[in-house]
Coordinates of N, CA and C in Angstrom, one line a residue:
M1 N -1.2 -15.4 -25.3 CA -2.0 -16.6 -25.7 C -3.3 -16.6 -25.1
Q2 N -4.3 -17.0 -25.8 CA -5.7 -17.1 -25.3 C -5.9 -18.5 -24.8
V3 N -6.7 -18.6 -23.6 CA -7.1 -19.8 -23.0 C -8.5 -19.7 -22.7
I4 N -9.1 -20.8 -22.3 CA -10.5 -20.9 -21.9 C -10.6 -21.2 -20.4
I5 N -11.4 -20.5 -19.7 CA -11.5 -20.7 -18.3 C -13.0 -21.0 -17.9
Y6 N -13.2 -21.8 -16.9 CA -14.5 -22.1 -16.4 C -14.4 -22.7 -15.1
T7 N -15.5 -22.7 -14.3 CA -15.6 -23.5 -13.1 C -16.1 -24.9 -13.4
N8 N -15.4 -25.9 -13.0 CA -15.8 -27.2 -13.3 C -16.7 -27.8 -12.2
S9 N -17.2 -29.0 -12.4 CA -18.2 -29.6 -11.5 C -17.9 -29.7 -10.1
N10 N -16.6 -29.7 -9.7 CA -16.2 -29.8 -8.3 C -15.9 -28.4 -7.7
G11 N -16.2 -27.4 -8.5 CA -16.0 -26.0 -8.0 C -14.7 -25.4 -8.2
N12 N -13.8 -26.1 -8.8 CA -12.4 -25.6 -9.1 C -12.4 -24.9 -10.5
V13 N -11.4 -24.0 -10.6 CA -11.2 -23.4 -11.9 C -10.5 -24.3 -12.9
S14 N -11.0 -24.5 -14.1 CA -10.3 -25.2 -15.1 C -9.8 -24.3 -16.2
V15 N -8.6 -24.6 -16.7 CA -8.0 -23.8 -17.7 C -7.8 -24.7 -18.9
C16 N -8.4 -24.4 -20.0 CA -8.3 -25.2 -21.2 C -7.3 -24.5 -22.2
V17 N -6.2 -25.1 -22.5 CA -5.2 -24.5 -23.4 C -5.3 -25.2 -24.8
P18 N -6.0 -24.5 -25.7 CA -6.1 -25.2 -27.1 C -4.8 -25.4 -27.7
T19 N -4.7 -26.5 -28.5 CA -3.5 -26.9 -29.2 C -3.2 -26.1 -30.4
G20 N -4.2 -25.4 -30.9 CA -4.0 -24.6 -32.2 C -4.5 -25.3 -33.4
E21 N -4.9 -26.6 -33.2 CA -5.4 -27.4 -34.3 C -6.8 -26.9 -34.8
L22 N -7.5 -26.4 -33.8 CA -8.8 -25.8 -34.1 C -8.8 -24.3 -33.6
P23 N -9.6 -23.5 -34.2 CA -9.8 -22.1 -33.6 C -10.3 -22.2 -32.2
I24 N -9.9 -21.3 -31.4 CA -10.3 -21.3 -30.0 C -11.8 -21.3 -29.8
N25 N -12.6 -20.5 -30.7 CA -14.0 -20.5 -30.6 C -14.6 -21.9 -30.8
E26 N -14.0 -22.7 -31.7 CA -14.5 -24.0 -31.9 C -14.2 -24.9 -30.7
V27 N -13.1 -24.8 -30.1 CA -12.8 -25.5 -28.9 C -13.7 -25.2 -27.8
L28 N -14.0 -23.9 -27.6 CA -15.0 -23.4 -26.6 C -16.3 -24.1 -26.8
A29 N -16.8 -24.1 -28.1 CA -18.1 -24.7 -28.4 C -18.1 -26.2 -28.2
K30 N -17.1 -26.8 -28.6 CA -17.0 -28.3 -28.7 C -16.6 -28.9 -27.3
D31 N -15.7 -28.4 -26.6 CA -15.2 -29.0 -25.4 C -15.4 -28.4 -24.1
C32 N -16.0 -27.3 -24.0 CA -16.2 -26.6 -22.7 C -17.6 -26.4 -22.4
P33 N -17.9 -26.3 -21.1 CA -19.3 -26.1 -20.6 C -19.8 -24.7 -20.9
A34 N -21.1 -24.6 -20.8 CA -21.7 -23.2 -20.9 C -21.1 -22.3 -19.8
G35 N -20.9 -21.1 -20.2 CA -20.4 -20.1 -19.2 C -18.9 -20.0 -19.3
A36 N -18.2 -20.9 -20.0 CA -16.8 -20.8 -20.2 C -16.4 -19.6 -21.0
K37 N -15.3 -19.0 -20.6 CA -14.9 -17.7 -21.2 C -13.5 -17.8 -21.8
I38 N -13.2 -17.1 -22.9 CA -11.9 -17.0 -23.5 C -11.3 -15.7 -22.9
V39 N -10.0 -15.9 -22.4 CA -9.3 -14.8 -21.8 C -7.8 -14.9 -22.2
D40 N -7.1 -13.9 -22.1 CA -5.7 -13.9 -22.3 C -5.0 -14.5 -21.1
D41 N -4.0 -15.4 -21.3 CA -3.4 -16.1 -20.2 C -2.7 -15.2 -19.2
S42 N -2.3 -14.0 -19.7 CA -1.6 -13.0 -18.9 C -2.5 -12.5 -17.8
T43 N -3.9 -12.7 -17.9 CA -4.8 -12.2 -16.9 C -5.0 -13.2 -15.7
L44 N -4.4 -14.4 -15.9 CA -4.5 -15.5 -14.8 C -3.5 -15.1 -13.7
P45 N -3.7 -15.6 -12.5 CA -2.8 -15.3 -11.4 C -1.4 -15.7 -11.8
Q46 N -0.4 -14.9 -11.4 CA 1.0 -15.0 -11.8 C 1.8 -15.2 -10.5
G47 N 3.0 -15.5 -10.6 CA 4.0 -15.5 -9.5 C 3.5 -16.5 -8.4
A48 N 3.5 -16.1 -7.1 CA 3.2 -16.9 -6.0 C 1.7 -17.3 -6.1
D49 N 0.8 -16.4 -6.6 CA -0.6 -16.8 -6.8 C -0.8 -18.0 -7.7
A50 N 0.1 -18.1 -8.7 CA -0.1 -19.3 -9.6 C 0.2 -20.6 -8.9
Q51 N 0.9 -20.6 -7.8 CA 1.3 -21.8 -7.1 C 0.1 -22.3 -6.3
F52 N -1.0 -21.6 -6.2 CA -2.1 -22.0 -5.4 C -3.3 -22.2 -6.4
F53 N -3.1 -22.9 -7.4 CA -4.1 -23.2 -8.5 C -5.4 -23.8 -7.9
D54 N -5.3 -24.6 -6.8 CA -6.5 -25.2 -6.2 C -7.3 -24.2 -5.4
A55 N -6.8 -23.0 -5.3 CA -7.5 -21.9 -4.5 C -8.0 -20.9 -5.5
W56 N -7.8 -21.1 -6.8 CA -8.3 -20.1 -7.8 C -9.9 -20.1 -7.8
K57 N -10.4 -18.9 -7.9 CA -11.9 -18.7 -8.0 C -12.2 -17.9 -9.2
L58 N -13.2 -18.2 -9.9 CA -13.6 -17.5 -11.1 C -14.7 -16.5 -10.8
N59 N -14.5 -15.2 -11.1 CA -15.5 -14.2 -10.9 C -15.7 -13.5 -12.2
G60 N -16.7 -13.9 -12.9 CA -16.9 -13.4 -14.3 C -15.8 -13.9 -15.2
S61 N -15.0 -13.0 -15.7 CA -13.9 -13.3 -16.5 C -12.5 -13.1 -15.8
T62 N -12.6 -13.0 -14.5 CA -11.4 -12.7 -13.7 C -11.2 -13.9 -12.7
V63 N -9.9 -14.4 -12.7 CA -9.5 -15.4 -11.8 C -8.7 -14.8 -10.7
T64 N -9.2 -15.1 -9.5 CA -8.5 -14.6 -8.3 C -8.1 -15.7 -7.4
V65 N -7.3 -15.5 -6.4 CA -6.9 -16.5 -5.4 C -7.8 -16.3 -4.2
D66 N -8.5 -17.3 -3.8 CA -9.2 -17.3 -2.5 C -8.2 -17.5 -1.4
F67 N -7.8 -16.5 -0.7 CA -6.6 -16.6 0.2 C -6.9 -17.6 1.4
P68 N -8.1 -17.6 2.0 CA -8.3 -18.6 3.1 C -8.1 -20.0 2.5
T69 N -8.5 -20.3 1.3 CA -8.4 -21.6 0.7 C -6.9 -21.9 0.5
A70 N -6.1 -20.9 0.0 CA -4.7 -21.0 -0.2 C -4.0 -21.4 1.2
Q71 N -4.4 -20.6 2.2 CA -3.8 -20.9 3.5 C -4.1 -22.3 4.0
A72 N -5.4 -22.8 3.8 CA -5.8 -24.1 4.2 C -4.9 -25.2 3.4
H73 N -4.7 -24.9 2.1 CA -3.9 -25.9 1.3 C -2.5 -25.9 1.8
K74 N -1.9 -24.7 2.1 CA -0.5 -24.6 2.6 C -0.4 -25.4 4.0
L75 N -1.4 -25.2 4.8 CA -1.4 -25.8 6.1 C -1.5 -27.4 6.0
A76 N -2.3 -27.8 5.1 CA -2.4 -29.3 4.8 C -1.1 -29.8 4.3
Q77 N -0.5 -29.1 3.4 CA 0.8 -29.5 2.8 C 1.9 -29.5 3.9
F78 N 1.9 -28.5 4.8 CA 2.9 -28.4 5.9 C 2.7 -29.6 6.8
N79 N 1.4 -29.8 7.2 CA 1.1 -30.9 8.1 C 1.5 -32.3 7.5
A80 N 1.3 -32.5 6.3 CA 1.6 -33.8 5.6 C 3.1 -34.0 5.7
A81 N 3.9 -32.9 5.4 CA 5.4 -33.0 5.5 C 5.8 -33.2 6.9
A82 N 5.1 -32.6 7.9 CA 5.5 -32.8 9.3 C 5.2 -34.2 9.7
L83 N 4.2 -34.8 9.2 CA 3.9 -36.2 9.6 C 4.9 -37.1 9.1
Q84 N 5.4 -36.9 7.8 CA 6.4 -37.8 7.3 C 7.7 -37.7 8.1
V85 N 8.1 -36.4 8.5 CA 9.3 -36.2 9.3 C 9.1 -36.9 10.7
A86 N 7.9 -36.7 11.3 CA 7.7 -37.2 12.6 C 7.8 -38.8 12.6
Q87 N 7.3 -39.4 11.5 CA 7.3 -40.8 11.4 C 8.8 -41.3 11.3
K88 N 9.6 -40.6 10.5 CA 11.0 -40.9 10.4 C 11.7 -40.7 11.8
R89 N 11.3 -39.7 12.5 CA 11.9 -39.4 13.8 C 11.6 -40.5 14.7
Q90 N 10.4 -41.0 14.7 CA 10.0 -42.1 15.6 C 10.8 -43.4 15.3
L91 N 10.9 -43.7 14.0 CA 11.7 -44.8 13.6 C 13.2 -44.7 14.1
N92 N 13.7 -43.5 14.0 CA 15.1 -43.2 14.5 C 15.1 -43.5 16.0
T93 N 14.1 -43.0 16.7 CA 14.1 -43.2 18.2 C 14.0 -44.7 18.5
L94 N 13.2 -45.5 17.8 CA 13.1 -46.9 18.1 C 14.4 -47.6 17.7
A95 N 15.1 -47.1 16.8 CA 16.4 -47.7 16.4 C 17.6 -47.2 17.2
G96 N 17.3 -46.3 18.1 CA 18.4 -45.7 18.9 C 19.2 -44.7 18.2
I97 N 18.7 -44.1 17.1 CA 19.4 -43.1 16.4 C 18.9 -41.7 16.8
A98 N 19.9 -40.9 17.1 CA 19.6 -39.5 17.6 C 18.9 -38.7 16.5
N99 N 17.9 -38.0 16.9 CA 17.2 -37.1 15.9 C 17.9 -35.7 15.9
T100 N 18.0 -35.1 14.8 CA 18.5 -33.8 14.6 C 17.5 -33.0 13.8
P101 N 16.9 -31.9 14.3 CA 17.2 -31.3 15.6 C 16.5 -32.2 16.7
D102 N 16.8 -31.8 17.9 CA 16.2 -32.5 19.0 C 14.6 -32.3 19.0
D103 N 13.9 -33.1 19.8 CA 12.5 -33.0 19.8 C 11.9 -31.7 20.1
T104 N 12.5 -31.0 21.1 CA 12.0 -29.7 21.5 C 12.1 -28.7 20.3
T105 N 13.3 -28.7 19.7 CA 13.5 -27.8 18.6 C 12.5 -28.1 17.4
F106 N 12.4 -29.4 17.1 CA 11.4 -29.8 16.1 C 10.0 -29.3 16.4
A107 N 9.6 -29.5 17.6 CA 8.2 -29.1 18.0 C 8.1 -27.6 17.8
T108 N 9.1 -26.8 18.2 CA 9.1 -25.4 18.1 C 9.0 -25.0 16.6
E109 N 9.8 -25.7 15.8 CA 9.7 -25.4 14.3 C 8.3 -25.6 13.8
L110 N 7.7 -26.7 14.2 CA 6.3 -26.9 13.7 C 5.4 -25.8 14.2
T111 N 5.4 -25.5 15.4 CA 4.6 -24.4 15.9 C 4.8 -23.1 15.2
T112 N 6.1 -22.8 15.0 CA 6.5 -21.5 14.3 C 5.9 -21.5 12.9
G113 N 6.1 -22.6 12.2 CA 5.6 -22.7 10.8 C 4.1 -22.6 10.7
R114 N 3.4 -23.3 11.6 CA 1.9 -23.2 11.6 C 1.5 -21.8 11.9
A115 N 2.1 -21.1 12.9 CA 1.8 -19.7 13.2 C 2.1 -18.8 12.0
A116 N 3.1 -19.0 11.3 CA 3.5 -18.2 10.1 C 2.4 -18.4 9.0
I117 N 1.9 -19.6 8.9 CA 0.8 -19.8 7.9 C -0.4 -19.0 8.3
A118 N -0.8 -19.1 9.6 CA -2.0 -18.4 10.1 C -1.8 -16.9 10.0
A119 N -0.6 -16.4 10.2 CA -0.3 -14.9 10.1 C -0.1 -14.4 8.7
A120 N 0.1 -15.3 7.8 CA 0.4 -14.8 6.4 C -0.8 -14.0 5.8
T121 N -0.5 -13.0 5.0 CA -1.5 -12.2 4.4 C -1.4 -12.2 2.9
T122 N -0.3 -12.8 2.4 CA -0.1 -12.9 0.9 C 0.3 -14.3 0.5
T123 N 0.1 -14.7 -0.7 CA 0.6 -16.0 -1.2 C 2.1 -16.0 -1.2
A124 N 2.7 -14.9 -1.4 CA 4.2 -14.9 -1.4 C 4.7 -15.3 0.0
Q125 N 4.0 -14.8 1.0 CA 4.4 -15.2 2.4 C 4.2 -16.7 2.6
L126 N 3.1 -17.2 2.0 CA 2.9 -18.7 2.2 C 4.0 -19.5 1.5
V127 N 4.3 -19.1 0.3 CA 5.4 -19.8 -0.5 C 6.7 -19.7 0.2
A128 N 7.0 -18.7 1.0 CA 8.3 -18.5 1.6 C 8.4 -19.4 2.9
I129 N 7.3 -20.0 3.3 CA 7.3 -20.9 4.5 C 7.8 -22.2 4.1
T130 N 8.9 -22.7 4.6 CA 9.4 -24.0 4.2 C 8.7 -25.1 5.0
N131 N 8.4 -26.2 4.3 CA 7.9 -27.4 5.0 C 8.9 -28.1 5.8
P132 N 8.5 -28.8 6.9 CA 9.5 -29.6 7.6 C 10.2 -30.6 6.7
A133 N 11.5 -30.7 7.0 CA 12.3 -31.7 6.2 C 13.1 -32.6 7.1

């Protein structure tokens, strides 16, 4: 299937998927900015790379994943999940409920996860890192 790709005003890649009501060239002319390109959707990042849409970059007619951006997004996601768990753990402590795992193990898991994100070299490795729960 053909889609239209372009870099939008905030610097991210946009993918326009026509409905088929109009020919794709008409959609390109009518709805997309100058410089937009028609490509086959099979050329877009697949698998783990597809999960980092916010890190996609357009180079001509090729969409790639900017890996440092993907890492930064994964770290932000990991830290947001860690904050939620830490808040729950604090409420448990205030209520006199034991936390599982214990605080030392939890802190070690956070350090290990962050180190794994920093050491990752592929998006598949980033996807394999589980967020704190």
